[in-house]
Coordinates of C-alpha atoms and ligand atoms in Angstrom, one line a residue:
X522 CA 0.0 0.0 0.0
X523 CA 1.2 3.6 0.5
X524 CA 4.9 4.2 0.7
X525 CA 6.8 6.7 2.9
X526 CA 10.2 8.1 2.5
X527 CA 12.1 10.9 4.2
X528 CA 15.6 12.3 3.8
X529 CA 17.7 14.8 5.9
X530 CA 20.5 15.1 3.4
X531 CA 23.7 16.8 2.4
X532 CA 22.5 17.3 -1.2
X533 CA 19.2 18.3 -2.9
X534 CA 16.7 15.7 -1.8
X535 CA 14.0 15.8 -4.4
X536 CA 15.7 13.3 -6.8
X537 CA 16.6 11.0 -3.9
X538 CA 13.0 11.1 -2.7
X539 CA 11.6 10.3 -6.2
X540 CA 14.2 7.5 -6.6
X541 CA 13.2 6.0 -3.2
X542 CA 9.5 6.2 -4.0
X543 CA 10.3 4.3 -7.3
X544 CA 11.6 1.5 -5.1
X545 CA 8.2 1.5 -3.3
X546 CA 6.2 1.4 -6.4
X547 CA 5.7 -2.3 -6.0
X548 CA 3.5 -1.7 -3.0
X549 CA 0.8 -0.2 -5.3
X550 CA -0.3 3.5 -5.5
X551 CA -2.4 5.9 -7.5
X552 CA -0.8 9.3 -6.7
X553 CA 2.5 10.6 -5.3
X554 CA 4.0 13.7 -3.8
X555 CA 7.0 15.2 -2.1
X556 CA 7.6 18.2 0.2
X557 CA 10.8 19.9 1.3
X558 CA 11.7 22.6 3.7
X559 CA 14.0 25.2 2.1
X560 CA 15.1 28.5 3.5
X561 CA 12.7 27.7 6.3
X562 CA 9.7 27.4 4.0
X563 CA 7.7 24.3 3.4
X564 CA 6.7 23.6 -0.2
X565 CA 5.3 20.5 -2.0
X566 CA 4.6 19.0 -5.4
X567 CA 2.0 16.3 -6.1
X568 CA 0.7 14.4 -9.0
X569 CA -2.0 11.8 -9.8
X570 CA -0.9 8.5 -11.4
X571 CA 2.5 7.1 -11.9
X572 CA 5.7 8.7 -10.5
X573 CA 6.7 9.8 -14.0
X574 CA 3.9 12.4 -13.7
X575 CA 5.4 13.7 -10.4
X576 CA 8.9 13.8 -12.2
X577 CA 7.3 15.8 -15.0
X578 CA 5.9 18.3 -12.5
X579 CA 9.3 18.6 -10.8
X580 CA 11.0 19.3 -14.2
X581 CA 8.7 22.3 -14.8
X582 CA 8.5 23.3 -11.1
X583 CA 11.6 22.1 -9.2
X584 CA 11.6 21.7 -5.5
X585 CA 14.8 22.8 -3.8
X586 CA 15.9 21.7 -0.3
X587 CA 18.0 19.3 1.5
X588 CA 15.3 18.0 3.9
X589 CA 12.2 16.4 2.5
X590 CA 9.5 13.7 2.7
X591 CA 7.7 11.8 0.0
X592 CA 4.8 9.4 -0.4
X593 CA 3.0 7.1 -2.8
X594 CA -0.7 7.0 -2.0
X595 CA -3.1 4.1 -2.4
X596 CA -6.5 5.9 -2.1
X597 CA -8.7 5.0 0.9
X598 CA -10.4 8.2 2.0
X599 CA -11.1 10.3 -1.1
X600 CA -10.4 9.6 -4.8
X601 CA -6.9 9.6 -6.4
X602 CA -6.7 13.4 -7.0
X603 CA -3.9 15.8 -6.6
X604 CA -5.7 17.5 -3.7
X605 CA -5.9 14.2 -1.8
X606 CA -2.3 13.2 -2.6
X607 CA 0.2 13.4 0.3
X608 CA 2.1 15.3 1.7
X609 CA -0.8 17.1 3.5
X610 CA 0.0 20.5 5.0
X611 CA -1.5 22.9 7.5
X612 CA 0.4 26.0 8.7
X613 CA 3.9 25.0 9.7
X614 CA 3.4 21.3 9.4
X615 CA 3.4 18.8 6.5
X616 CA 2.9 15.1 6.9
X617 CA 2.8 11.8 5.0
X618 CA 0.8 8.8 6.3
X619 CA 0.3 5.1 5.8
X620 CA -2.8 3.4 7.3
X621 CA -6.1 4.8 8.5
X622 CA -7.0 7.4 11.2
X623 CA -10.3 6.0 12.4
X624 CA -11.4 9.0 14.4
X625 CA -10.6 11.7 11.8
X626 CA -14.2 12.8 11.5
X627 CA -14.5 13.4 15.2
X628 CA -11.2 15.3 15.2
X629 CA -12.3 17.3 12.2
X630 CA -15.4 18.4 14.1
X631 CA -13.3 19.5 17.1
X632 CA -10.9 21.4 14.9
X633 CA -13.7 23.1 13.0
X634 CA -14.7 24.7 16.3
X635 CA -11.3 26.4 16.2
X636 CA -11.9 27.5 12.6
X637 CA -9.5 24.9 11.1
X638 CA -11.1 23.3 8.1
X639 CA -9.8 20.7 5.7
X640 CA -9.1 21.2 2.0
X641 CA -9.0 17.5 1.1
X642 CA -11.2 14.5 1.7
X643 CA -8.4 12.6 3.4
X644 CA -8.1 11.4 7.0
X645 CA -4.4 12.3 6.8
X646 CA -5.0 16.0 6.6
X647 CA -6.5 15.9 10.0
X648 CA -3.1 14.9 11.4
X649 CA -1.5 18.0 9.9
X650 CA -4.4 20.2 11.1
X651 CA -4.3 18.8 14.7
X652 CA -0.5 19.2 14.9
X653 CA -0.7 22.8 13.5
X654 CA -3.4 23.5 16.1
X655 CA -1.1 22.3 18.9
X656 CA 1.7 24.4 17.6
X657 CA -0.6 27.4 17.4
X658 CA -1.2 26.9 21.1
X659 CA 2.5 27.2 21.8
X660 CA 3.8 23.6 21.6
X661 CA 7.1 22.9 19.9
X662 CA 7.1 20.3 17.0
X663 CA 8.2 17.5 19.3
X664 CA 5.4 18.0 21.9
X665 CA 2.9 18.9 19.2
X666 CA 3.4 15.5 17.5
X667 CA 3.3 13.6 20.8
X668 CA 0.0 15.3 21.6
X669 CA -1.3 14.5 18.1
X670 CA -0.3 10.9 18.1
X671 CA -2.0 10.4 21.5
X672 CA -5.3 11.6 20.1
X673 CA -5.3 9.4 17.0
X674 CA -7.1 6.1 16.8
X675 CA -6.3 3.5 14.1
X676 CA -3.2 2.0 12.5
X677 CA -0.7 4.3 11.0
X678 CA 2.8 5.3 10.2
X679 CA 3.5 9.1 10.1
X680 CA 6.3 11.2 9.0
X681 CA 6.4 15.0 9.7
X682 CA 8.4 17.9 8.4
X683 CA 8.2 21.5 9.8
X684 CA 8.5 25.0 8.6
X685 CA 11.8 26.6 9.9
X686 CA 13.2 23.1 10.8
X687 CA 15.7 22.0 8.2
X688 CA 17.3 19.4 10.5
X689 CA 14.2 17.6 11.9
X690 CA 11.8 14.9 10.8
X691 CA 9.5 13.2 13.3
X692 CA 8.3 9.6 12.6
X693 CA 5.6 7.7 14.5
X694 CA 4.6 4.1 14.2
X695 CA 1.4 2.5 15.4
X696 CA 0.3 -0.5 13.3
X697 CA 2.3 0.3 10.1
X698 CA 6.0 -0.3 9.9
X699 CA 8.7 2.3 9.6
X700 CA 12.5 2.0 9.3
X701 CA 15.0 4.7 10.2
X702 CA 18.1 4.7 8.0
X703 CA 21.5 5.8 9.2
X704 CA 23.9 7.5 6.7
X705 CA 27.1 9.5 7.0
X706 CA 25.9 12.9 8.1
X707 CA 22.5 12.0 6.6
X708 CA 19.5 10.3 8.0
X709 CA 16.5 8.6 6.3
X710 CA 13.1 7.2 7.0
X711 CA 11.3 4.6 4.9
X712 CA 8.2 2.4 5.1
X713 CA 10.6 -0.4 4.5
X714 CA 14.4 -1.0 4.1
X715 CA 13.9 -1.6 0.3
X716 CA 13.2 2.1 -0.1
X717 CA 16.4 3.0 1.6
X718 CA 18.6 0.4 0.1
X719 CA 20.7 2.6 -2.3
X720 CA 21.3 5.1 0.5
X721 CA 22.1 2.9 3.5
X722 CA 22.1 -0.7 4.8
X723 CA 22.1 0.4 8.4
X724 CA 18.5 0.4 9.6
X725 CA 16.6 0.8 12.9
X726 CA 13.0 -0.6 12.9
X727 CA 10.6 1.3 15.0
X728 CA 8.5 -0.7 17.5
X729 CA 4.7 -0.3 18.0
X730 CA 4.0 3.1 19.7
X731 CA 7.5 4.5 19.0
X732 CA 8.0 8.1 18.1
X733 CA 11.4 9.0 16.5
X734 CA 13.0 12.4 16.4
X735 CA 15.4 12.4 13.5
X736 CA 18.2 14.9 12.8
X737 CA 21.3 14.6 10.7
X738 CA 23.3 13.7 13.9
X739 CA 21.1 10.7 14.6
X740 CA 17.8 9.6 16.0
X741 CA 16.2 9.7 19.5
X742 CA 13.4 7.3 20.0
X743 CA 10.7 7.3 22.7
X744 CA 8.4 4.4 23.3
X745 CA 4.6 4.3 23.7
X746 CA 5.0 5.4 27.4
X747 CA 7.2 8.3 26.2
X748 CA 10.3 6.7 27.8
X749 CA 13.7 6.9 26.0
X750 CA 14.0 3.6 23.9
X751 CA 17.1 1.9 22.6
X752 CA 16.5 0.2 19.3
X753 CA 19.2 -1.8 17.6
X754 CA 20.7 -0.8 14.3
X755 CA 20.6 -3.8 12.0
X756 CA 22.6 -4.4 8.8
X757 CA 20.3 -5.2 5.9
X758 CA 21.6 -8.1 3.7
X759 CA 21.9 -6.8 0.2
X760 CA 19.9 -9.8 -1.3
X761 CA 16.8 -8.9 0.8
X762 CA 16.4 -5.4 -0.8
X763 CA 17.5 -6.2 -4.4
X764 CA 15.0 -5.0 -6.9
X765 CA 16.0 -6.1 -10.3
X766 CA 14.1 -7.7 -13.2
X767 CA 17.2 -9.7 -14.2
X768 CA 16.5 -9.3 -17.9
X769 CA 12.8 -10.2 -17.6
X770 CA 10.1 -8.0 -19.0
X771 CA 8.2 -8.0 -15.7
X772 CA 9.0 -8.8 -12.0
X773 CA 6.2 -11.3 -12.2
X774 CA 7.9 -13.5 -14.8
X775 CA 11.2 -13.2 -13.1
X776 CA 9.5 -14.4 -9.9
X777 CA 7.7 -17.2 -11.6
X778 CA 11.0 -18.5 -13.1
X779 CA 12.7 -18.2 -9.7
X780 CA 10.4 -20.8 -8.2
X781 CA 12.5 -23.9 -8.8
X782 CA 15.4 -22.2 -6.9
X783 CA 13.4 -20.8 -4.0
X784 CA 11.5 -24.1 -3.6
X785 CA 14.8 -25.9 -3.4
X786 CA 15.9 -23.5 -0.8
X787 CA 12.8 -24.1 1.3
X788 CA 13.3 -27.9 1.0
X789 CA 16.9 -27.5 2.0
X790 CA 16.0 -25.4 5.1
X791 CA 13.0 -27.4 6.3
X792 CA 14.0 -31.0 5.3
X793 CA 17.8 -30.8 5.4
X794 CA 18.4 -34.5 6.1
X795 CA 15.5 -36.2 4.3
X796 CA 13.0 -35.6 7.1
X797 CA 11.0 -32.4 7.9
X798 CA 12.7 -30.3 10.5
X799 CA 10.9 -27.5 12.5
X800 CA 11.5 -25.7 15.8
X801 CA 10.9 -27.9 18.9
X802 CA 8.1 -25.7 20.0
X803 CA 6.0 -27.0 17.1
X804 CA 5.3 -30.2 19.0
X805 CA 2.5 -32.0 17.3
X806 CA 2.2 -34.6 20.0
X807 CA 0.6 -31.9 22.0
X808 CA -1.3 -30.1 19.2
X809 CA -4.8 -31.4 18.7
X810 CA -6.1 -28.8 16.1
X811 CA -4.7 -26.4 13.6
X812 CA -6.4 -23.1 12.8
X813 CA -5.0 -21.3 9.8
X814 CA -5.7 -17.7 8.8
X815 CA -4.6 -15.6 5.9
X816 CA -5.9 -13.5 3.0
X817 CA -6.0 -13.9 -0.8
X818 CA -3.3 -16.2 -2.2
X819 CA -2.1 -17.0 1.3
X820 CA -5.6 -18.2 2.1
X821 CA -5.5 -20.6 -0.8
X822 CA -2.2 -22.1 0.4
X823 CA -3.9 -22.6 3.8
X824 CA -6.9 -24.3 2.1
X825 CA -4.5 -26.7 0.3
X826 CA -2.7 -27.4 3.6
X827 CA -6.0 -28.3 5.2
X828 CA -6.3 -31.3 3.0
X829 CA -2.7 -32.3 4.0
X830 CA -3.1 -31.8 7.7
X831 CA -6.3 -33.8 7.7
X832 CA -5.2 -36.6 5.3
X833 CA -1.5 -36.9 6.2
X834 CA -1.5 -36.1 9.9
X835 CA -5.1 -36.9 10.9
X836 CA -5.2 -33.5 12.5
X837 CA -8.5 -31.4 12.5
X838 CA -7.8 -28.2 10.6
X839 CA -9.8 -25.0 10.2
X840 CA -9.1 -22.3 7.7
X841 CA -10.6 -18.8 7.4
X842 CA -9.9 -15.5 5.7
X843 CA -8.6 -13.1 8.2
X844 CA -11.2 -10.4 7.7
X845 CA -13.9 -12.9 8.6
X846 CA -12.0 -14.7 11.3
X847 CA -11.1 -11.6 13.3
X848 CA -14.8 -10.7 13.9
X849 CA -16.1 -14.3 14.1
X850 CA -14.8 -14.6 17.7
X851 CA -14.3 -18.4 17.2
X852 CA -14.1 -20.5 20.3
X853 CA -10.5 -21.9 20.8
X854 CA -10.0 -25.3 22.3
X855 CA -6.8 -26.4 24.2
X856 CA -4.1 -27.8 22.0
X857 CA -4.7 -25.3 19.2
X858 CA -1.9 -24.3 16.9
X859 CA -2.8 -21.0 15.2
X860 CA -0.9 -20.4 12.0
X861 CA -0.9 -17.1 10.1
X862 CA 0.3 -17.1 6.6
X863 CA 1.4 -13.8 5.0
X864 CA 4.0 -12.9 2.4
X865 CA 4.3 -9.3 3.6
X866 CA 3.8 -10.1 7.3
X867 CA 1.9 -6.8 7.5
X868 CA -1.6 -7.6 6.3
X869 CA -3.8 -5.7 8.7
X870 CA -6.6 -8.3 9.0
X871 CA -4.1 -11.2 9.4
X872 CA -2.2 -9.2 12.1
X873 CA -5.5 -8.5 13.9
X874 CA -6.5 -12.2 13.8
X875 CA -3.1 -13.1 15.2
X876 CA -3.5 -10.7 18.0
X877 CA -7.0 -12.2 18.8
X878 CA -5.4 -15.7 18.9
X879 CA -2.4 -14.6 20.9
X880 CA -4.2 -14.9 24.2
X881 CA -6.2 -18.0 23.3
X882 CA -4.1 -20.5 21.2
X883 CA -1.4 -22.7 22.7
X884 CA 1.1 -21.6 20.0
X885 CA 0.8 -18.8 17.5
X886 CA 3.0 -19.3 14.5
X887 CA 3.6 -17.1 11.5
X888 CA 4.7 -18.2 8.0
X889 CA 6.1 -15.0 6.6
X890 CA 8.4 -13.8 3.8
X891 CA 9.5 -10.6 5.5
X892 CA 11.6 -11.5 8.6
X893 CA 11.3 -8.0 10.2
X894 CA 7.5 -7.8 9.7
X895 CA 4.9 -7.3 12.4
X896 CA 3.5 -10.9 12.1
X897 CA 7.1 -12.3 12.3
X898 CA 7.7 -10.3 15.4
X899 CA 4.5 -10.9 17.2
X900 CA 4.1 -14.6 16.6
X901 CA 5.6 -17.1 19.1
X902 CA 7.4 -18.8 16.2
X903 CA 8.1 -17.2 12.8
X904 CA 8.8 -19.6 9.9
X905 CA 10.5 -18.0 6.9
X906 CA 8.9 -18.4 3.5
X907 CA 12.4 -18.0 2.0
X908 CA 11.0 -16.7 -1.4
X909 CA 13.3 -13.7 -1.5
X910 CA 11.9 -10.2 -2.2
X911 CA 8.6 -10.5 -4.1
X912 CA 8.0 -7.3 -6.0
X913 CA 5.1 -8.2 -8.4
X914 CA 1.9 -7.4 -6.6
X915 CA 0.5 -10.7 -7.7
X916 CA 2.1 -13.3 -5.5
X917 CA 3.7 -16.3 -7.2
X918 CA 6.9 -17.6 -5.6
X919 CA 5.7 -16.8 -2.1
X920 CA 2.7 -19.0 -2.8
X921 CA 4.6 -22.1 -4.0
X922 CA 7.0 -21.7 -1.1
X923 CA 4.2 -21.4 1.4
X924 CA 2.8 -24.7 -0.1
X925 CA 6.1 -26.4 0.0
X926 CA 6.7 -25.5 3.7
X927 CA 3.1 -26.3 4.7
X928 CA 3.4 -29.7 3.0
X929 CA 6.6 -30.4 5.0
X930 CA 4.9 -29.2 8.2
X931 CA 2.0 -31.6 7.6
X932 CA 4.5 -34.5 7.1
X933 CA 6.2 -33.4 10.3
X934 CA 2.9 -33.5 12.1
X935 CA 2.1 -36.9 10.6
X936 CA 5.4 -38.3 11.7
X937 CA 5.2 -36.8 15.3
X938 CA 1.6 -38.1 15.7
X939 CA 2.6 -41.5 14.6
X940 CA 0.3 -41.5 11.5
X941 CA 3.3 -41.8 9.2
X942 CA 6.3 -44.1 9.6
X943 CA 9.7 -42.7 9.2
X944 CA 10.1 -44.5 5.9
X945 CA 6.8 -43.1 4.6
X946 CA 7.8 -39.7 5.6
X947 CA 11.2 -40.0 3.9
X948 CA 9.4 -41.3 0.8
X949 CA 7.2 -38.1 0.7
X950 CA 10.2 -35.8 1.2
X951 CA 12.1 -37.7 -1.5
X952 CA 9.2 -37.0 -3.9
X953 CA 9.2 -33.3 -2.9
X954 CA 12.9 -33.0 -3.5
X955 CA 12.1 -33.7 -7.2
X956 CA 9.9 -30.6 -7.3
X957 CA 12.5 -28.1 -8.5
X958 CA 13.2 -30.3 -11.5
X959 CA 9.6 -30.9 -12.2
X960 CA 9.0 -27.1 -12.0
X961 CA 11.9 -26.5 -14.4
X962 CA 10.3 -28.9 -16.9
X963 CA 6.9 -27.3 -16.4
X964 CA 8.4 -23.8 -17.1
X965 CA 9.6 -25.0 -20.5
X966 CA 5.9 -25.3 -21.5
X967 CA 5.6 -21.5 -21.3
X968 CA 5.2 -21.1 -25.2
X969 CA 2.3 -23.6 -25.2
X970 CA 0.7 -21.9 -22.1
X971 CA 1.0 -18.5 -23.8
X972 CA -0.9 -19.8 -26.8
X973 CA -3.7 -21.2 -24.5
X974 CA -3.8 -17.9 -22.6
X975 CA -4.1 -15.9 -25.9
X976 CA -7.2 -18.0 -26.8
X977 CA -8.7 -17.4 -23.3
X978 CA -7.9 -13.6 -23.3
X979 CA -11.0 -12.5 -25.4
X980 CA -13.4 -14.2 -22.9
X981 CA -15.4 -12.1 -20.6
X982 CA -15.6 -14.9 -18.0
X983 CA -13.7 -18.1 -17.3
X984 CA -14.5 -21.0 -15.0
X985 CA -11.8 -23.0 -13.3
X986 CA -12.5 -26.4 -11.8
X987 CA -10.6 -28.8 -9.5
X988 CA -11.2 -31.4 -6.8
X989 CA -9.5 -32.1 -3.5
X990 CA -6.1 -30.2 -3.4
X991 CA -6.8 -29.0 -7.0
X992 CA -9.8 -27.0 -5.8
X993 CA -7.7 -24.4 -4.0
X994 CA -5.4 -24.5 -7.1
X995 CA -8.5 -23.6 -9.2
X996 CA -9.3 -20.8 -6.8
X997 CA -5.8 -19.4 -7.0
X998 CA -5.9 -19.7 -10.8
X999 CA -9.1 -17.6 -10.9
X1000 CA -7.7 -15.0 -8.5
X1001 CA -4.5 -14.6 -10.5
X1002 CA -6.4 -14.3 -13.8
X1003 CA -8.8 -11.7 -12.3
X1004 CA -6.2 -9.5 -10.7
X1005 CA -3.8 -9.5 -13.7
X1006 CA -6.1 -9.5 -16.8
X1007 CA -9.3 -8.1 -15.3
X1008 CA -11.2 -11.0 -16.8
X1009 CA -13.9 -12.2 -14.6
X1010 CA -13.1 -15.7 -13.3
X1011 CA -14.6 -18.1 -10.9
X1012 CA -13.5 -21.4 -9.4
X1013 CA -15.6 -24.3 -8.2
X1014 CA -14.9 -27.6 -6.6
X1015 CA -15.8 -29.7 -9.7
X1016 CA -18.3 -31.8 -7.7
X1017 CA -20.2 -28.6 -6.9
X1018 CA -20.8 -27.7 -10.6
X1019 CA -24.2 -29.3 -10.9
X1020 CA -25.5 -27.5 -7.9
X1021 CA -25.7 -24.2 -9.8
X1022 CA -22.8 -23.0 -11.9
X1023 CA -23.5 -25.6 -14.6
X1024 CA -26.2 -23.2 -15.7
X1025 CA -23.4 -20.9 -17.0
X1026 CA -22.0 -23.5 -19.4
X1027 CA -22.5 -22.8 -23.1
X1028 CA -20.3 -22.7 -26.3
X1029 CA -18.8 -19.4 -25.2
X1030 CA -17.6 -20.3 -21.8
X1031 CA -14.0 -21.3 -21.4
X1032 CA -13.5 -23.9 -18.6
X1033 CA -10.1 -24.8 -17.3
X1034 CA -9.9 -28.1 -15.5
X1035 CA -7.0 -29.1 -13.2
X1036 CA -7.0 -32.9 -13.2
X1037 CA -3.7 -34.7 -12.5
X1038 CA -4.1 -38.4 -12.7
X1039 CA -4.6 -38.9 -9.0
X1040 CA -7.2 -40.9 -7.0
X1041 CA -9.9 -38.3 -7.7
X1042 CA -9.1 -38.1 -11.4
X1043 CA -12.1 -40.1 -12.6
X1044 CA -14.5 -38.0 -10.5
X1045 CA -13.1 -34.8 -11.9
X1046 CA -13.3 -36.2 -15.4
X1047 CA -17.0 -37.1 -14.9
X1048 CA -17.6 -33.4 -14.0
X1049 CA -15.6 -32.4 -17.0
X1050 CA -17.8 -34.6 -19.2
X1051 CA -20.9 -32.7 -17.9
X1052 CA -19.3 -29.5 -19.2
X1053 CA -18.3 -31.1 -22.6
X1054 CA -21.9 -32.4 -23.0
X1055 CA -23.1 -28.8 -22.8
X1056 CA -20.5 -27.6 -25.3
X1057 CA -18.2 -25.9 -22.8
X1058 CA -14.8 -25.1 -24.1
X1059 CA -12.5 -27.2 -21.9
X1060 CA -8.8 -26.8 -21.4
X1061 CA -7.5 -29.7 -19.5
X1062 CA -4.4 -29.4 -17.4
X1063 CA -3.1 -32.8 -16.4
X1064 CA -0.2 -35.2 -16.8
X1065 CA 0.6 -37.8 -19.5
X1066 CA -1.7 -40.5 -18.1
X1067 CA -4.5 -38.0 -17.6
X1068 CA -4.2 -36.7 -21.1
X1069 CA -4.3 -40.2 -22.6
X1070 CA -7.4 -41.0 -20.7
X1071 CA -9.5 -37.8 -21.0
X1072 CA -8.4 -35.4 -23.8
X1073 CA -11.2 -36.3 -26.1
X1074 CA -13.5 -33.3 -26.7
X1075 CA -11.3 -30.8 -25.0
X1076 CA -10.2 -27.7 -27.0
X1077 CA -6.7 -27.7 -25.4
X1078 CA -4.6 -29.9 -23.2
X1079 CA -1.5 -29.0 -21.2
X1080 CA 0.5 -32.0 -20.1
X1081 CA 2.7 -31.5 -17.0
X1082 CA 5.2 -33.9 -15.6
X1083 CA 3.6 -36.5 -13.3
X1084 CA 3.9 -35.5 -9.7
X1085 CA 2.9 -37.0 -6.3
X1086 CA -0.3 -35.8 -4.6
X1087 CA 1.7 -33.5 -2.4
X1088 CA 3.6 -32.0 -5.3
X1089 CA 0.8 -31.7 -7.8
X1090 CA -0.8 -28.5 -6.4
X1091 CA 2.5 -26.8 -6.2
X1092 CA 3.4 -27.8 -9.8
X1093 CA -0.1 -26.9 -11.2
X1094 CA 0.3 -23.4 -9.7
X1095 CA 2.9 -22.6 -12.4
X1096 CA 0.5 -22.9 -15.4
X1097 CA -2.1 -21.1 -13.4
X1098 CA 0.3 -18.2 -13.0
X1099 CA 1.5 -18.3 -16.6
X1100 CA -2.1 -18.4 -18.0
X1101 CA -2.8 -15.2 -16.0
X1102 CA 0.4 -13.6 -17.0
X1103 CA 0.0 -14.3 -20.8
X1104 CA -3.7 -13.4 -20.8
X1105 CA -2.7 -10.1 -19.2
X1106 CA 0.1 -9.6 -21.8
X1107 CA -2.5 -10.2 -24.5
X1108 CA -4.8 -7.6 -22.9
X1109 CA -2.0 -5.1 -22.3
X1110 CA -2.7 -4.6 -18.6
X1111 CA -0.2 -3.3 -16.0
X1112 CA 1.2 -6.7 -14.9
X1113 CA 3.4 -5.9 -12.0
X1114 CA 1.0 -3.3 -10.6
X1115 CA -2.5 -4.2 -11.5
X1116 CA -5.1 -1.4 -11.1
X1117 CA -6.5 -0.9 -7.6
X1118 CA -4.2 -3.4 -6.0
X1119 CA -1.5 -3.0 -3.3
X1120 CA 1.3 -5.4 -2.4
X1121 CA 1.0 -5.0 1.3
X1122 CA -2.6 -4.5 2.5
X1123 CA -2.0 -2.5 5.7
X1124 CA -5.6 -1.3 6.1
X1125 CA -8.6 -3.2 7.1
Ligands
LIG1614 C1 -2.7 -12.1 -4.9 C2 -2.1 -11.6 -3.7 C3 -2.9 -11.2 -2.5 C4 -2.2 -11.5 -1.2 C5 -3.0 -11.0 0.0 C6 -2.4 -11.3 1.3 O1 -1.8 -12.4 -5.9 O2 -0.9 -11.4 -3.7 O3 -4.1 -11.9 -2.6 O4 -1.9 -12.9 -1.1 O5 -3.2 -9.6 -0.1 O6 -1.1 -10.7 1.4 P1 0.0 -11.3 2.4 O7 0.4 -12.6 2.0 O8 1.1 -10.3 2.3 O9 -0.7 -11.3 3.8

C-alpha cells in the first residue's frame, strides 16, 4: 500500500525522494508527492498516477531543499486526486501517512470549532491540522506531535516535516512499519528497508508506539509510554532489498522463473536430512487442532494445507480468511496451533487475527516472507517463507514456497503423531525433492501456455474447476487471472458444478480443469464430461496419463510432468500463474502493478 520516505540530506533531496519512491512502487499506489523545507519554508509537489507524472511536475517546477519527505498514496479516504495526494500541509506542518486514522471525522469536528477546516477528503490532513493546532497553542514540534499521536485512533505510520526546521523529521509508528536509515551525516526514514537500500544498509526498525526524532546527527526514539527507547541498528543483507528484473520484462515472470530455486531453498531449510525439521516448540504430539488464517493467495495455500493436515496427519484443521476470522470470535480449544500465513507479514486483517489468537491459542506461528514484519515479530514462532523479495503485486513464488513448507509441516505433524512411519515420511520428502526439477520442466511449457492464454484472453468470463487439493489451485488460478487480466473468473470444486454453476455452461464459456491423474481423477473427469456435454470449451491441465485418458472433446490440453499428490498443487500453480500472465500480456494490462491493488494491505 502507501509508501513513505524521508531524507535529511547533504544534497538536494527531491531526486533522492523520487528514486526511493520508485523502489516503493511495488506496494501499489495511484498518486504521489514530495515536500521539502528550504530557506525555512515548506513547499510540496504532487501528481496523480505514476511517478513519472510527479517527475514531470518537478521538471517544470523544481523543489529545492536538503530536507524532504515523500509518499506514494493508495487511495482510501477520497479519490486519487492531486488534492488528496500526500504530503498534507497545515500551517507550519506537513505530513505523510500510511494506514487509517479511524477518528478523523470526530477530530475534524473539534478542529472546526477552532476555525480549522480541511481542503482535502483525506483522514491524513486531520493529522497536519491537529499538529498545527497544537503548535498554534505554543507547543514545539516534538510536543505537538506527541499530543497529536496520543489523540489518534487507528493504525498508522506518520512522517512529519516542519517550517523553519531543516534538521528535523518526526516519525511515528502504530500499526504500520517504519524504518530509520543511518547514513554519514545524513538520515533517512522509509516504510521499508527496500526504499532506503541505495542510501544505507544500516537500519533501525521502530516498534509499536514509538516516536522517532530524527536529525542529521542521529535519532532519538521514545516508546509508547514516552520513555527513551534503545532500538538496535541492524545491517540489511543486500539480497533482501535487491529490486531487479534480471532481464525479464516483468518482475512477475522473473519471480515465476525463480520458483525452482526458492522451492529448493525451502526444501533444504525445512528438510535438510531427508526428514522435515521444524522448531521444537511446534510439538505435534501436543497439538490437537490447527487453525490457519490468511488473506488472498495465502488463504489458498492454507486451504490446500487443510487437505494435507487432515489426510496426512489426521489433524483437524480449520481455515478462514482473516477479515472474517477476526470478527467471528471463534471458540478456541486447548491444544490449538494458530498459524498465520502472510507474504508481507503486515496484512492488517491477518495481524489483527493473530492478536486475537495470541491470548487464546497454545502456540501462535507465522509463516512470513519478511523477517522483520509485524507478524514475524508478534508470533511465538516465525517460519520464513524464503522466497526472496517478491515485487510483483500478484504473489507467485511466495505461494509455492508457502505450499512447500506447509506440506513439510503436515508431514512433520504426521510423523510426530505416529500417523506416518519414518520410511513413509522419507518417501514423501524424497518426492518433494524432485519438485524443483519438475518445476523447471513445467516452465519449458511457457510457449504452449502462452498460446492457450491468448485464446482465453478475449473471454469475458472463465471458469476454473478442480477437486481435492486441486480445488484451491483452481481458486488461485481464478484469482491470478482476475487480478492480472481483469477478466472475470470463478473457481468451483468440480463436484459442486451441478449445484448451480453448470447453468453458465454454453459454447462461449472457457472452462479450465485441473486434473492430475490422482485418486480423484475419474471424479473430476466425470464433471468435465458434464461440461463437454453442454458444449463448454474445456482446457485440460493434467499429466501424460490423464491426457491419454481424458483429452477427447477438450479444446486444449496441457501436459505437465507426473507428480505425487503432495507436489501436484505446487506444480499446477505454475501454469495457473503463466495463464494469468499471458492473458494479461494479450490484454496489455499493468502486470506488475494491476489497477487498484496493493502489495501489502495494511488497512482493514
Ligand atoms: C494475490 C495476492 C494477494 C495477497 C493477499 C495477502 O496475488 O498477492 O491476494 O496474497 O493480499 O497478502 P499477504 O500474503 O502479504 O498477507
